[in-house]
Structure formats: structure tokens, C-alpha cells
mmCIF file of N, CA, C and O in Angstrom:
data_model
loop_
_atom_site.group_PDB
_atom_site.id
_atom_site.type_symbol
_atom_site.label_atom_id
_atom_site.label_comp_id
_atom_site.label_asym_id
_atom_site.label_seq_id
_atom_site.Cartn_x
_atom_site.Cartn_y
_atom_site.Cartn_z
ATOM 1 N N UNK B 19 0.833 -1.197 0.000
ATOM 2 C CA UNK B 19 0.000 0.000 0.000
ATOM 3 C C UNK B 19 0.874 1.256 0.000
ATOM 4 O O UNK B 19 0.603 2.190 -0.733
ATOM 5 N N UNK B 20 1.922 1.230 0.807
ATOM 6 C CA UNK B 20 2.776 2.411 0.900
ATOM 7 C C UNK B 20 3.455 2.709 -0.440
ATOM 8 O O UNK B 20 3.518 3.862 -0.864
ATOM 9 N N UNK B 21 3.931 1.675 -1.108
ATOM 10 C CA UNK B 21 4.585 1.881 -2.402
ATOM 11 C C UNK B 21 3.580 2.401 -3.437
ATOM 12 O O UNK B 21 3.917 3.277 -4.236
ATOM 13 N N UNK B 22 2.365 1.882 -3.398
ATOM 14 C CA UNK B 22 1.324 2.371 -4.322
ATOM 15 C C UNK B 22 1.047 3.848 -4.076
ATOM 16 O O UNK B 22 0.902 4.637 -5.012
ATOM 17 N N UNK B 23 0.973 4.231 -2.799
ATOM 18 C CA UNK B 23 0.706 5.628 -2.466
ATOM 19 C C UNK B 23 1.859 6.510 -2.927
ATOM 20 O O UNK B 23 1.638 7.626 -3.424
ATOM 21 N N UNK B 24 3.090 6.028 -2.814
ATOM 22 C CA UNK B 24 4.236 6.811 -3.281
ATOM 23 C C UNK B 24 4.175 7.027 -4.792
ATOM 24 O O UNK B 24 4.510 8.107 -5.290
ATOM 25 N N UNK B 25 3.696 6.033 -5.541
ATOM 26 C CA UNK B 25 3.528 6.191 -6.984
ATOM 27 C C UNK B 25 2.427 7.200 -7.294
ATOM 28 O O UNK B 25 2.539 7.974 -8.253
ATOM 29 N N UNK B 26 1.367 7.206 -6.511
ATOM 30 C CA UNK B 26 0.299 8.194 -6.710
ATOM 31 C C UNK B 26 0.842 9.596 -6.463
ATOM 32 O O UNK B 26 0.542 10.531 -7.214
ATOM 33 N N UNK B 27 1.673 9.756 -5.454
ATOM 34 C CA UNK B 27 2.272 11.066 -5.165
ATOM 35 C C UNK B 27 3.172 11.496 -6.321
ATOM 36 O O UNK B 27 3.162 12.656 -6.733
ATOM 37 N N UNK B 28 3.949 10.570 -6.861
ATOM 38 C CA UNK B 28 4.811 10.894 -8.013
ATOM 39 C C UNK B 28 3.963 11.324 -9.222
ATOM 40 O O UNK B 28 4.316 12.270 -9.932
ATOM 41 N N UNK B 29 2.873 10.610 -9.457
ATOM 42 C CA UNK B 29 1.976 10.961 -10.554
ATOM 43 C C UNK B 29 1.406 12.355 -10.335
ATOM 44 O O UNK B 29 1.401 13.192 -11.241
ATOM 45 N N UNK B 30 0.935 12.612 -9.128
ATOM 46 C CA UNK B 30 0.375 13.923 -8.790
ATOM 47 C C UNK B 30 1.419 15.017 -8.990
ATOM 48 O O UNK B 30 1.136 16.053 -9.589
ATOM 49 N N UNK B 31 2.639 14.778 -8.533
ATOM 50 C CA UNK B 31 3.706 15.776 -8.665
ATOM 51 C C UNK B 31 4.058 16.040 -10.129
ATOM 52 O O UNK B 31 4.523 17.127 -10.464
ATOM 53 N N UNK B 32 3.843 15.054 -10.986
ATOM 54 C CA UNK B 32 4.097 15.236 -12.417
ATOM 55 C C UNK B 32 2.945 15.969 -13.108
ATOM 56 O O UNK B 32 3.166 16.736 -14.053
ATOM 57 N N UNK B 33 1.720 15.752 -12.647
ATOM 58 C CA UNK B 33 0.549 16.333 -13.321
ATOM 59 C C UNK B 33 0.261 17.760 -12.870
ATOM 60 O O UNK B 33 -0.137 18.595 -13.686
ATOM 61 N N UNK B 34 0.456 18.081 -11.606
ATOM 62 C CA UNK B 34 0.110 19.421 -11.113
ATOM 63 C C UNK B 34 0.757 20.540 -11.930
ATOM 64 O O UNK B 34 0.073 21.496 -12.303
ATOM 65 N N UNK B 35 2.063 20.488 -12.227
ATOM 66 C CA UNK B 35 2.644 21.588 -13.012
ATOM 67 C C UNK B 35 2.036 21.714 -14.411
ATOM 68 O O UNK B 35 1.918 22.819 -14.938
ATOM 69 N N UNK B 36 1.625 20.610 -14.996
ATOM 70 C CA UNK B 36 1.015 20.645 -16.321
ATOM 71 C C UNK B 36 -0.278 21.447 -16.285
ATOM 72 O O UNK B 36 -0.595 22.188 -17.221
ATOM 73 N N UNK B 37 -1.024 21.347 -15.203
ATOM 74 C CA UNK B 37 -2.301 22.050 -15.082
ATOM 75 C C UNK B 37 -2.127 23.565 -15.096
ATOM 76 O O UNK B 37 -3.051 24.290 -15.470
ATOM 77 N N UNK B 38 -0.966 24.033 -14.711
ATOM 78 C CA UNK B 38 -0.758 25.474 -14.597
ATOM 79 C C UNK B 38 0.199 26.039 -15.647
ATOM 80 O O UNK B 38 0.284 27.261 -15.798
ATOM 81 N N UNK B 39 0.939 25.175 -16.378
ATOM 82 C CA UNK B 39 1.973 25.707 -17.256
ATOM 83 C C UNK B 39 1.929 25.193 -18.689
ATOM 84 O O UNK B 39 2.562 25.775 -19.551
ATOM 85 N N UNK B 40 1.247 24.130 -18.974
ATOM 86 C CA UNK B 40 1.299 23.527 -20.303
ATOM 87 C C UNK B 40 0.627 24.429 -21.333
ATOM 88 O O UNK B 40 -0.378 25.071 -21.048
ATOM 89 N N UNK B 41 1.174 24.480 -22.541
ATOM 90 C CA UNK B 41 0.638 25.335 -23.595
ATOM 91 C C UNK B 41 -0.559 24.748 -24.321
ATOM 92 O O UNK B 41 -1.362 25.479 -24.889
ATOM 93 N N UNK B 42 -0.726 23.443 -24.307
ATOM 94 C CA UNK B 42 -1.823 22.789 -25.012
ATOM 95 C C UNK B 42 -3.060 22.801 -24.117
ATOM 96 O O UNK B 42 -3.059 22.240 -23.025
ATOM 97 N N UNK B 43 -4.132 23.427 -24.589
ATOM 98 C CA UNK B 43 -5.350 23.560 -23.780
ATOM 99 C C UNK B 43 -5.968 22.210 -23.426
ATOM 100 O O UNK B 43 -6.500 22.034 -22.332
ATOM 101 N N UNK B 44 -5.932 21.234 -24.350
ATOM 102 C CA UNK B 44 -6.512 19.920 -24.078
ATOM 103 C C UNK B 44 -5.777 19.200 -22.970
ATOM 104 O O UNK B 44 -6.391 18.627 -22.070
ATOM 105 N N UNK B 45 -4.459 19.250 -23.022
ATOM 106 C CA UNK B 45 -3.644 18.611 -21.982
ATOM 107 C C UNK B 45 -3.857 19.324 -20.654
ATOM 108 O O UNK B 45 -4.037 18.697 -19.609
ATOM 109 N N UNK B 46 -3.845 20.654 -20.696
ATOM 110 C CA UNK B 46 -4.024 21.436 -19.461
ATOM 111 C C UNK B 46 -5.410 21.175 -18.849
ATOM 112 O O UNK B 46 -5.556 21.086 -17.630
ATOM 113 N N UNK B 47 -6.437 21.027 -19.694
ATOM 114 C CA UNK B 47 -7.793 20.751 -19.203
ATOM 115 C C UNK B 47 -7.825 19.440 -18.406
ATOM 116 O O UNK B 47 -8.367 19.390 -17.297
ATOM 117 N N UNK B 48 -7.237 18.384 -18.963
ATOM 118 C CA UNK B 48 -7.259 17.092 -18.268
ATOM 119 C C UNK B 48 -6.415 17.124 -16.999
ATOM 120 O O UNK B 48 -6.791 16.526 -15.985
ATOM 121 N N UNK B 49 -5.319 17.842 -17.028
ATOM 122 C CA UNK B 49 -4.505 17.993 -15.819
ATOM 123 C C UNK B 49 -5.289 18.764 -14.752
ATOM 124 O O UNK B 49 -5.241 18.424 -13.564
ATOM 125 N N UNK B 50 -6.023 19.786 -15.177
ATOM 126 C CA UNK B 50 -6.820 20.569 -14.218
ATOM 127 C C UNK B 50 -7.953 19.729 -13.635
ATOM 128 O O UNK B 50 -8.282 19.852 -12.456
ATOM 129 N N UNK B 51 -8.543 18.841 -14.434
ATOM 130 C CA UNK B 51 -9.580 17.933 -13.914
ATOM 131 C C UNK B 51 -8.987 16.998 -12.865
ATOM 132 O O UNK B 51 -9.637 16.676 -11.870
ATOM 133 N N UNK B 52 -7.745 16.568 -13.061
ATOM 134 C CA UNK B 52 -7.062 15.742 -12.067
ATOM 135 C C UNK B 52 -6.889 16.528 -10.772
ATOM 136 O O UNK B 52 -7.158 16.018 -9.691
ATOM 137 N N UNK B 53 -6.441 17.787 -10.887
ATOM 138 C CA UNK B 53 -6.268 18.636 -9.700
ATOM 139 C C UNK B 53 -7.607 18.836 -8.995
ATOM 140 O O UNK B 53 -7.698 18.735 -7.774
ATOM 141 N N UNK B 54 -8.666 19.090 -9.764
ATOM 142 C CA UNK B 54 -9.996 19.270 -9.181
ATOM 143 C C UNK B 54 -10.425 18.022 -8.403
ATOM 144 O O UNK B 54 -10.924 18.120 -7.276
ATOM 145 N N UNK B 55 -10.224 16.857 -8.991
ATOM 146 C CA UNK B 55 -10.596 15.603 -8.330
ATOM 147 C C UNK B 55 -9.803 15.407 -7.062
ATOM 148 O O UNK B 55 -10.352 14.999 -6.031
ATOM 149 N N UNK B 56 -8.506 15.710 -7.100
ATOM 150 C CA UNK B 56 -7.672 15.578 -5.904
ATOM 151 C C UNK B 56 -8.171 16.493 -4.785
ATOM 152 O O UNK B 56 -8.255 16.093 -3.622
ATOM 153 N N UNK B 57 -8.505 17.711 -5.134
ATOM 154 C CA UNK B 57 -9.004 18.656 -4.130
ATOM 155 C C UNK B 57 -10.317 18.166 -3.535
ATOM 156 O O UNK B 57 -10.503 18.177 -2.308
ATOM 157 N N UNK B 58 -11.227 17.709 -4.385
ATOM 158 C CA UNK B 58 -12.513 17.225 -3.878
ATOM 159 C C UNK B 58 -12.360 15.972 -3.024
ATOM 160 O O UNK B 58 -13.056 15.803 -2.019
ATOM 161 N N UNK B 59 -11.443 15.088 -3.413
ATOM 162 C CA UNK B 59 -11.237 13.849 -2.653
ATOM 163 C C UNK B 59 -10.668 14.120 -1.261
ATOM 164 O O UNK B 59 -10.958 13.397 -0.314
ATOM 165 N N UNK B 60 -9.839 15.155 -1.142
ATOM 166 C CA UNK B 60 -9.151 15.394 0.114
ATOM 167 C C UNK B 60 -9.704 16.583 0.880
ATOM 168 O O UNK B 60 -9.034 17.172 1.719
ATOM 169 N N UNK B 61 -10.945 16.933 0.590
ATOM 170 C CA UNK B 61 -11.660 17.955 1.352
ATOM 171 C C UNK B 61 -12.843 17.264 2.016
ATOM 172 O O UNK B 61 -13.661 16.636 1.349
ATOM 173 N N UNK B 62 -12.936 17.383 3.316
ATOM 174 C CA UNK B 62 -13.991 16.715 4.066
ATOM 175 C C UNK B 62 -15.358 17.309 3.741
ATOM 176 O O UNK B 62 -15.508 18.516 3.608
ATOM 177 N N UNK B 63 -16.347 16.447 3.636
ATOM 178 C CA UNK B 63 -17.725 16.855 3.370
ATOM 179 C C UNK B 63 -18.480 16.875 4.697
ATOM 180 O O UNK B 63 -18.658 15.832 5.322
ATOM 181 N N UNK B 64 -18.940 18.046 5.149
ATOM 182 C CA UNK B 64 -19.619 18.124 6.446
ATOM 183 C C UNK B 64 -20.939 17.355 6.498
ATOM 184 O O UNK B 64 -21.425 17.039 7.575
ATOM 185 N N UNK B 65 -21.519 17.019 5.339
ATOM 186 C CA UNK B 65 -22.786 16.299 5.339
ATOM 187 C C UNK B 65 -22.613 14.785 5.443
ATOM 188 O O UNK B 65 -23.591 14.056 5.547
ATOM 189 N N UNK B 66 -21.356 14.309 5.427
ATOM 190 C CA UNK B 66 -21.068 12.877 5.505
ATOM 191 C C UNK B 66 -20.607 12.543 6.921
ATOM 192 O O UNK B 66 -19.873 13.310 7.540
ATOM 193 N N UNK B 67 -21.028 11.401 7.412
ATOM 194 C CA UNK B 67 -20.620 10.956 8.744
ATOM 195 C C UNK B 67 -19.103 10.812 8.804
ATOM 196 O O UNK B 67 -18.465 10.430 7.830
ATOM 197 N N UNK B 68 -18.526 11.122 9.962
ATOM 198 C CA UNK B 68 -17.076 10.991 10.117
ATOM 199 C C UNK B 68 -16.656 9.533 10.269
ATOM 200 O O UNK B 68 -15.477 9.223 10.273
ATOM 201 N N UNK B 69 -17.622 8.643 10.383
ATOM 202 C CA UNK B 69 -17.347 7.205 10.461
ATOM 203 C C UNK B 69 -17.749 6.545 9.146
ATOM 204 O O UNK B 69 -18.848 6.770 8.657
ATOM 205 N N UNK B 70 -16.879 5.735 8.574
ATOM 206 C CA UNK B 70 -17.261 5.058 7.327
ATOM 207 C C UNK B 70 -18.385 4.068 7.566
ATOM 208 O O UNK B 70 -18.524 3.524 8.663
ATOM 209 N N UNK B 71 -19.203 3.818 6.543
ATOM 210 C CA UNK B 71 -20.285 2.847 6.717
ATOM 211 C C UNK B 71 -19.717 1.444 6.884
ATOM 212 O O UNK B 71 -18.645 1.132 6.372
ATOM 213 N N UNK B 72 -20.434 0.625 7.605
ATOM 214 C CA UNK B 72 -20.009 -0.765 7.783
ATOM 215 C C UNK B 72 -20.024 -1.460 6.430
ATOM 216 O O UNK B 72 -20.826 -1.129 5.554
ATOM 217 N N UNK B 73 -19.144 -2.421 6.253
ATOM 218 C CA UNK B 73 -19.036 -3.116 4.971
ATOM 219 C C UNK B 73 -20.327 -3.825 4.578
ATOM 220 O O UNK B 73 -20.660 -3.921 3.415
ATOM 221 N N UNK B 74 -21.046 -4.322 5.569
ATOM 222 C CA UNK B 74 -22.269 -5.051 5.265
ATOM 223 C C UNK B 74 -23.483 -4.141 5.082
ATOM 224 O O UNK B 74 -24.544 -4.580 4.710
ATOM 225 N N UNK B 75 -23.310 -2.862 5.346
ATOM 226 C CA UNK B 75 -24.408 -1.915 5.243
ATOM 227 C C UNK B 75 -24.716 -1.639 3.771
ATOM 228 O O UNK B 75 -23.818 -1.456 2.952
ATOM 229 N N UNK B 76 -25.984 -1.616 3.414
ATOM 230 C CA UNK B 76 -26.381 -1.333 2.041
ATOM 231 C C UNK B 76 -26.627 0.170 1.917
ATOM 232 O O UNK B 76 -27.715 0.657 2.152
ATOM 233 N N UNK B 77 -25.583 0.890 1.531
ATOM 234 C CA UNK B 77 -25.657 2.342 1.420
ATOM 235 C C UNK B 77 -25.548 2.708 -0.052
ATOM 236 O O UNK B 77 -24.749 2.148 -0.783
ATOM 237 N N UNK B 78 -26.348 3.658 -0.481
ATOM 238 C CA UNK B 78 -26.317 4.089 -1.883
ATOM 239 C C UNK B 78 -25.070 4.928 -2.150
ATOM 240 O O UNK B 78 -25.055 6.135 -1.929
ATOM 241 N N UNK B 79 -24.014 4.270 -2.620
ATOM 242 C CA UNK B 79 -22.759 4.910 -3.040
ATOM 243 C C UNK B 79 -22.339 6.053 -2.128
ATOM 244 O O UNK B 79 -22.414 7.213 -2.506
ATOM 245 N N UNK B 80 -21.887 5.749 -0.924
ATOM 246 C CA UNK B 80 -21.507 6.816 -0.004
ATOM 247 C C UNK B 80 -20.274 7.568 -0.454
ATOM 248 O O UNK B 80 -20.002 8.646 0.022
ATOM 249 N N UNK B 81 -19.511 7.001 -1.394
ATOM 250 C CA UNK B 81 -18.296 7.661 -1.848
ATOM 251 C C UNK B 81 -17.193 7.522 -0.815
ATOM 252 O O UNK B 81 -17.123 6.526 -0.100
ATOM 253 N N UNK B 82 -16.367 8.514 -0.739
ATOM 254 C CA UNK B 82 -15.221 8.522 0.162
ATOM 255 C C UNK B 82 -15.158 9.870 0.836
ATOM 256 O O UNK B 82 -15.459 10.894 0.223
ATOM 257 N N UNK B 83 -14.772 9.895 2.091
ATOM 258 C CA UNK B 83 -14.559 11.148 2.791
ATOM 259 C C UNK B 83 -13.234 11.074 3.533
ATOM 260 O O UNK B 83 -12.960 10.091 4.219
ATOM 261 N N UNK B 84 -12.428 12.100 3.373
ATOM 262 C CA UNK B 84 -11.101 12.118 3.981
ATOM 263 C C UNK B 84 -11.188 12.044 5.508
ATOM 264 O O UNK B 84 -10.258 11.591 6.163
ATOM 265 N N UNK B 85 -12.319 12.424 6.075
ATOM 266 C CA UNK B 85 -12.494 12.352 7.527
ATOM 267 C C UNK B 85 -12.376 10.918 8.030
ATOM 268 O O UNK B 85 -12.063 10.681 9.194
ATOM 269 N N UNK B 86 -12.609 9.948 7.163
ATOM 270 C CA UNK B 86 -12.541 8.549 7.565
ATOM 271 C C UNK B 86 -11.117 8.103 7.855
ATOM 272 O O UNK B 86 -10.917 7.107 8.539
ATOM 273 N N UNK B 87 -10.110 8.813 7.336
ATOM 274 C CA UNK B 87 -8.729 8.404 7.618
ATOM 275 C C UNK B 87 -8.086 9.235 8.725
ATOM 276 O O UNK B 87 -6.979 8.961 9.128
ATOM 277 N N UNK B 88 -8.784 10.252 9.194
ATOM 278 C CA UNK B 88 -8.245 11.020 10.313
ATOM 279 C C UNK B 88 -8.217 10.112 11.534
ATOM 280 O O UNK B 88 -9.183 9.455 11.852
ATOM 281 N N UNK B 89 -7.096 10.072 12.175
ATOM 282 C CA UNK B 89 -6.966 9.199 13.324
ATOM 283 C C UNK B 89 -5.793 8.257 13.185
ATOM 284 O O UNK B 89 -5.629 7.334 13.961
ATOM 285 N N UNK B 90 -4.969 8.493 12.207
ATOM 286 C CA UNK B 90 -3.735 7.755 12.151
ATOM 287 C C UNK B 90 -3.670 6.613 11.178
ATOM 288 O O UNK B 90 -3.409 5.483 11.548
ATOM 289 N N UNK B 91 -3.914 6.873 9.924
ATOM 290 C CA UNK B 91 -3.706 5.849 8.904
ATOM 291 C C UNK B 91 -2.195 5.661 8.738
ATOM 292 O O UNK B 91 -1.445 6.627 8.768
ATOM 293 N N UNK B 92 -1.733 4.429 8.577
ATOM 294 C CA UNK B 92 -0.290 4.201 8.497
ATOM 295 C C UNK B 92 0.384 4.819 7.269
ATOM 296 O O UNK B 92 1.582 5.077 7.291
ATOM 297 N N UNK B 93 -0.358 5.101 6.205
ATOM 298 C CA UNK B 93 0.245 5.645 4.991
ATOM 299 C C UNK B 93 -0.319 7.010 4.644
ATOM 300 O O UNK B 93 0.411 7.931 4.308
ATOM 301 N N UNK B 94 -1.634 7.157 4.723
ATOM 302 C CA UNK B 94 -2.284 8.398 4.330
ATOM 303 C C UNK B 94 -2.313 9.381 5.490
ATOM 304 O O UNK B 94 -2.838 9.082 6.548
ATOM 305 N N UNK B 95 -1.764 10.544 5.284
ATOM 306 C CA UNK B 95 -1.717 11.580 6.309
ATOM 307 C C UNK B 95 -2.760 12.642 5.965
ATOM 308 O O UNK B 95 -2.535 13.488 5.097
ATOM 309 N N UNK B 96 -3.904 12.591 6.629
ATOM 310 C CA UNK B 96 -5.025 13.478 6.303
ATOM 311 C C UNK B 96 -4.664 14.944 6.492
ATOM 312 O O UNK B 96 -5.068 15.792 5.690
ATOM 313 N N UNK B 97 -3.899 15.278 7.508
ATOM 314 C CA UNK B 97 -3.556 16.681 7.723
ATOM 315 C C UNK B 97 -2.642 17.189 6.612
ATOM 316 O O UNK B 97 -2.791 18.320 6.154
ATOM 317 N N UNK B 98 -1.713 16.355 6.148
ATOM 318 C CA UNK B 98 -0.843 16.755 5.036
ATOM 319 C C UNK B 98 -1.654 16.937 3.757
ATOM 320 O O UNK B 98 -1.402 17.859 2.974
ATOM 321 N N UNK B 99 -2.643 16.073 3.542
ATOM 322 C CA UNK B 99 -3.498 16.196 2.363
ATOM 323 C C UNK B 99 -4.286 17.502 2.414
ATOM 324 O O UNK B 99 -4.403 18.212 1.419
ATOM 325 N N UNK B 100 -4.818 17.840 3.586
ATOM 326 C CA UNK B 100 -5.558 19.093 3.748
ATOM 327 C C UNK B 100 -4.680 20.310 3.538
ATOM 328 O O UNK B 100 -5.097 21.292 2.919
ATOM 329 N N UNK B 101 -3.444 20.253 4.030
ATOM 330 C CA UNK B 101 -2.509 21.364 3.838
ATOM 331 C C UNK B 101 -2.173 21.541 2.366
ATOM 332 O O UNK B 101 -2.048 22.664 1.868
ATOM 333 N N UNK B 102 -2.039 20.427 1.658
ATOM 334 C CA UNK B 102 -1.731 20.515 0.236
ATOM 335 C C UNK B 102 -2.875 21.148 -0.532
ATOM 336 O O UNK B 102 -2.661 21.982 -1.416
ATOM 337 N N UNK B 103 -4.109 20.782 -0.201
ATOM 338 C CA UNK B 103 -5.265 21.409 -0.852
ATOM 339 C C UNK B 103 -5.264 22.896 -0.586
ATOM 340 O O UNK B 103 -5.476 23.699 -1.501
ATOM 341 N N UNK B 104 -5.008 23.304 0.642
ATOM 342 C CA UNK B 104 -4.972 24.734 0.970
ATOM 343 C C UNK B 104 -3.881 25.455 0.181
ATOM 344 O O UNK B 104 -4.084 26.565 -0.309
ATOM 345 N N UNK B 105 -2.733 24.797 0.040
ATOM 346 C CA UNK B 105 -1.615 25.397 -0.708
ATOM 347 C C UNK B 105 -1.987 25.544 -2.179
ATOM 348 O O UNK B 105 -1.724 26.564 -2.799
ATOM 349 N N UNK B 106 -2.646 24.533 -2.753
ATOM 350 C CA UNK B 106 -3.013 24.580 -4.165
ATOM 351 C C UNK B 106 -4.037 25.687 -4.417
ATOM 352 O O UNK B 106 -3.944 26.401 -5.405
ATOM 353 N N UNK B 107 -4.994 25.818 -3.511
ATOM 354 C CA UNK B 107 -6.039 26.826 -3.687
ATOM 355 C C UNK B 107 -5.550 28.238 -3.381
ATOM 356 O O UNK B 107 -6.202 29.203 -3.733
ATOM 357 N N UNK B 108 -4.409 28.327 -2.703
ATOM 358 C CA UNK B 108 -3.823 29.636 -2.411
ATOM 359 C C UNK B 108 -4.406 30.217 -1.224
ATOM 360 O O UNK B 108 -4.713 31.113 -0.748
#
């Protein structure tokens, strides 16, 4: 899991500059959509419970909320993710 997360970070670090500097509008658009998705994924939704649904619970696509990893995930650092979103948004 840790190695996979490190590859995701490398991918993110390669795509973020493209979103802000690339000359091709099509490439920049897709890079910006990646940045948008990253920001939405790592911003807590106040309307979602801070506890993830039980695996056996039949919930209509609850999605993911970064609040579910707050509390010490061994690889994902929720506070670092939140700081990065704040830095990206300025």
C-alpha cells in the first residue's frame, strides 16, 4: 500500500505543473480535472458521517470522505493532504 501511495504522489507531482503551465489547452484541461478531483477527494464533506459505513451496510454509493482516515492511517496523512489542498487553492 505504501509503495502504491508513493507512486500516486509521483503521478500527482508530475501532473500538477502541467495544469498550470502547459501550452496545449486539451492537456491542461485534463490535468486541471485531475487537480480538481484531488481537491474534492481530500476535502472533508460536512454532510457525511465521520465514520465510514459498515461493509455489510447497504448504502447508496456513499463515496469517500477524507475524515474517515483522520486518526492515524499508516500511509495516508489526512492533515498533510488538507494542507496541500490549501496550498493549491492559495
